[in-house]
Amino acid sequence: MVQQLKLDEQQKWIFVHSGSGGSATNLSLNQYAALIQGLLTEFNCQVVLTAGPNESAQAHQLAELINHENVRIYDKNEGLVDFAHSLACANLFIAGSTGPLHLSGALNIPTIGFYPSRRSALPIRWRPINDAEKHIAFCPPKGKETQMNLGLIDIPQALRQIIPFVRKMWQLAD
């Protein structure tokens, strides 16, 4: 994977899975782009955009929106086991409430998840099984009209919590 994606082993790797396989509501590509740009501004790291079956075009579109030399696309693998092995290389994993988020959590990788605020979909129920201090979750405002709209999650506001979380996970000084 290092050779395939031209990754720098001296840098931290943030894996971002913007797809959902149709299983969950998700951030928009513009929200993901703003989030990743904020992290790339703050940290010297590389971002690996992961893509499942039929999600490659979305990952490429996101990479174009981000427009940064430290972004790589990982859309070709040998199936689920190979994909899970790649997740073990991540220093941080970001996604909606999807399978890859839970696989990363099972590997005890620090995770950032985005969830609807509907009672049946809350992170208290669906958070990954990594150590509690290794996960941070964001939801839209509660209410029948807003609970499923992840577009209402304010990314600049979220970054104010995410950046200190990443610093703590990576044991970096402020």
GROMACS .gro file of C-alpha atoms in nm:
model
  174
    1MET     CA    1   0.000   0.000   0.000
    2VAL     CA    2   0.287   0.237   0.078
    3GLN     CA    3   0.428   0.193  -0.271
    4GLN     CA    4   0.088   0.177  -0.442
    5LEU     CA    5  -0.027   0.510  -0.295
    6LYS     CA    6   0.318   0.670  -0.257
    7LEU     CA    7   0.264   0.718   0.115
    8ASP     CA    8   0.528   0.866   0.344
    9GLU     CA    9   0.589   0.630   0.635
   10GLN     CA   10   0.716   0.924   0.844
   11GLN     CA   11   0.378   1.100   0.835
   12LYS     CA   12   0.049   1.022   1.008
   13TRP     CA   13  -0.223   0.882   0.784
   14ILE     CA   14  -0.585   0.988   0.810
   15PHE     CA   15  -0.822   0.753   0.632
   16VAL     CA   16  -1.154   0.905   0.526
   17HIS     CA   17  -1.444   0.700   0.394
   18SER     CA   18  -1.700   0.937   0.241
   19GLY     CA   19  -1.919   0.661   0.099
   20SER     CA   20  -2.197   0.485   0.279
   21GLY     CA   21  -2.288   0.202   0.047
   22GLY     CA   22  -2.640   0.340   0.078
   23SER     CA   23  -2.660   0.221   0.439
   24ALA     CA   24  -2.652   0.556   0.620
   25THR     CA   25  -2.698   0.928   0.583
   26ASN     CA   26  -2.370   1.107   0.543
   27LEU     CA   27  -2.190   1.439   0.518
   28SER     CA   28  -2.182   1.607   0.179
   29LEU     CA   29  -1.861   1.597  -0.022
   30ASN     CA   30  -1.822   1.970   0.045
   31GLN     CA   31  -1.840   1.904   0.420
   32TYR     CA   32  -1.581   1.628   0.394
   33ALA     CA   33  -1.359   1.856   0.184
   34ALA     CA   34  -1.381   2.137   0.443
   35LEU     CA   35  -1.304   1.891   0.723
   36ILE     CA   36  -1.003   1.744   0.543
   37GLN     CA   37  -0.872   2.086   0.439
   38GLY     CA   38  -0.895   2.197   0.802
   39LEU     CA   39  -0.696   1.894   0.915
   40LEU     CA   40  -0.435   1.936   0.641
   41THR     CA   41  -0.391   2.300   0.745
   42GLU     CA   42  -0.332   2.198   1.105
   43PHE     CA   43  -0.133   1.873   1.069
   44ASN     CA   44   0.152   1.752   0.849
   45CYS     CA   45  -0.017   1.429   0.744
   46GLN     CA   46  -0.145   1.237   0.447
   47VAL     CA   47  -0.512   1.168   0.379
   48VAL     CA   48  -0.620   0.841   0.222
   49LEU     CA   49  -0.967   0.854   0.068
   50THR     CA   50  -1.105   0.502   0.080
   51ALA     CA   51  -1.377   0.381  -0.153
   52GLY     CA   52  -1.585   0.067  -0.160
   53PRO     CA   53  -1.749  -0.090  -0.463
   54ASN     CA   54  -1.910   0.176  -0.683
   55GLU     CA   55  -1.764   0.462  -0.473
   56SER     CA   56  -1.448   0.537  -0.671
   57ALA     CA   57  -1.598   0.830  -0.865
   58GLN     CA   58  -1.709   0.989  -0.537
   59ALA     CA   59  -1.358   0.955  -0.389
   60HIS     CA   60  -1.205   1.113  -0.700
   61GLN     CA   61  -1.458   1.398  -0.685
   62LEU     CA   62  -1.370   1.456  -0.319
   63ALA     CA   63  -0.998   1.459  -0.402
   64GLU     CA   64  -1.064   1.728  -0.664
   65LEU     CA   65  -1.255   1.938  -0.411
   66ILE     CA   66  -0.971   1.910  -0.157
   67ASN     CA   67  -0.704   1.980  -0.419
   68HIS     CA   68  -0.403   1.898  -0.199
   69GLU     CA   69  -0.084   1.706  -0.278
   70ASN     CA   70  -0.112   1.498   0.042
   71VAL     CA   71  -0.439   1.333  -0.062
   72ARG     CA   72  -0.438   0.978  -0.199
   73ILE     CA   73  -0.721   0.759  -0.326
   74TYR     CA   74  -0.741   0.396  -0.220
   75ASP     CA   75  -1.015   0.248  -0.436
   76LYS     CA   76  -0.858  -0.079  -0.545
   77ASN     CA   77  -0.812  -0.370  -0.307
   78GLU     CA   78  -0.849  -0.745  -0.299
   79GLY     CA   79  -1.175  -0.750  -0.102
   80LEU     CA   80  -1.287  -0.706   0.256
   81VAL     CA   81  -0.993  -0.880   0.427
   82ASP     CA   82  -0.742  -0.676   0.227
   83PHE     CA   83  -0.940  -0.358   0.301
   84ALA     CA   84  -0.947  -0.439   0.674
   85HIS     CA   85  -0.569  -0.492   0.668
   86SER     CA   86  -0.527  -0.147   0.512
   87LEU     CA   87  -0.741   0.011   0.785
   88ALA     CA   88  -0.495  -0.120   1.043
   89CYS     CA   89  -0.241   0.125   0.897
   90ALA     CA   90  -0.453   0.433   0.974
   91ASN     CA   91  -0.361   0.674   1.252
   92LEU     CA   92  -0.715   0.816   1.239
   93PHE     CA   93  -1.032   0.708   1.061
   94ILE     CA   94  -1.321   0.938   0.967
   95ALA     CA   95  -1.659   0.831   0.827
   96GLY     CA   96  -2.031   0.824   0.874
   97SER     CA   97  -2.183   0.537   1.070
   98THR     CA   98  -2.073   0.268   0.824
   99GLY     CA   99  -1.897  -0.067   0.820
  100PRO     CA  100  -1.548   0.080   0.769
  101LEU     CA  101  -1.594   0.300   1.079
  102HIS     CA  102  -1.679  -0.009   1.283
  103LEU     CA  103  -1.391  -0.212   1.137
  104SER     CA  104  -1.151   0.068   1.233
  105GLY     CA  105  -1.300   0.083   1.580
  106ALA     CA  106  -1.257  -0.292   1.619
  107LEU     CA  107  -0.887  -0.234   1.546
  108ASN     CA  108  -0.889   0.032   1.824
  109ILE     CA  109  -0.790   0.307   1.580
  110PRO     CA  110  -0.900   0.660   1.680
  111THR     CA  111  -1.225   0.734   1.497
  112ILE     CA  112  -1.444   1.031   1.417
  113GLY     CA  113  -1.802   0.944   1.326
  114PHE     CA  114  -2.100   1.133   1.193
  115TYR     CA  115  -2.447   1.011   1.288
  116PRO     CA  116  -2.811   1.114   1.254
  117SER     CA  117  -2.958   1.241   1.581
  118ARG     CA  118  -3.259   1.011   1.552
  119ARG     CA  119  -3.290   0.800   1.865
  120SER     CA  120  -3.239   0.470   1.681
  121ALA     CA  121  -2.918   0.595   1.513
  122LEU     CA  122  -2.740   0.781   1.795
  123PRO     CA  123  -2.371   0.718   1.864
  124ILE     CA  124  -2.457   0.597   2.215
  125ARG     CA  125  -2.605   0.295   2.038
  126TRP     CA  126  -2.390   0.271   1.724
  127ARG     CA  127  -2.046   0.402   1.823
  128PRO     CA  128  -1.757   0.172   1.731
  129ILE     CA  129  -1.608  -0.057   1.995
  130ASN     CA  130  -1.269   0.114   2.020
  131ASP     CA  131  -1.171   0.259   2.358
  132ALA     CA  132  -1.425   0.528   2.453
  133GLU     CA  133  -1.162   0.804   2.457
  134LYS     CA  134  -1.062   0.710   2.101
  135HIS     CA  135  -1.395   0.808   1.945
  136ILE     CA  136  -1.561   1.142   1.892
  137ALA     CA  137  -1.908   1.173   1.738
  138PHE     CA  138  -2.108   1.449   1.574
  139CYS     CA  139  -2.481   1.470   1.504
  140PRO     CA  140  -2.714   1.731   1.355
  141PRO     CA  141  -2.955   1.914   1.587
  142LYS     CA  142  -3.227   1.695   1.738
  143GLY     CA  143  -3.579   1.733   1.607
  144LYS     CA  144  -3.801   1.566   1.353
  145GLU     CA  145  -3.709   1.815   1.080
  146THR     CA  146  -3.333   1.808   1.140
  147GLN     CA  147  -3.233   1.471   1.291
  148MET     CA  148  -3.145   1.303   0.960
  149ASN     CA  149  -2.980   1.604   0.794
  150LEU     CA  150  -2.605   1.566   0.844
  151GLY     CA  151  -2.568   1.873   0.622
  152LEU     CA  152  -2.653   2.073   0.935
  153ILE     CA  153  -2.332   1.966   1.110
  154ASP     CA  154  -2.114   2.277   1.126
  155ILE     CA  155  -1.769   2.164   1.011
  156PRO     CA  156  -1.574   2.472   1.136
  157GLN     CA  157  -1.739   2.419   1.476
  158ALA     CA  158  -1.663   2.045   1.465
  159LEU     CA  159  -1.297   2.118   1.382
  160ARG     CA  160  -1.271   2.310   1.711
  161GLN     CA  161  -1.328   1.976   1.885
  162ILE     CA  162  -1.158   1.753   1.629
  163ILE     CA  163  -0.820   1.928   1.625
  164PRO     CA  164  -0.761   1.889   2.003
  165PHE     CA  165  -0.888   1.530   1.978
  166VAL     CA  166  -0.634   1.450   1.704
  167ARG     CA  167  -0.355   1.624   1.899
  168LYS     CA  168  -0.437   1.407   2.200
  169MET     CA  169  -0.458   1.086   1.995
  170TRP     CA  170  -0.128   1.161   1.822
  171GLN     CA  171   0.030   1.289   2.145
  172LEU     CA  172   0.122   1.625   1.994
  173ALA     CA  173   0.181   1.942   2.195
  174ASP     CA  174  -0.058   2.233   2.148
   0.00000   0.00000   0.00000
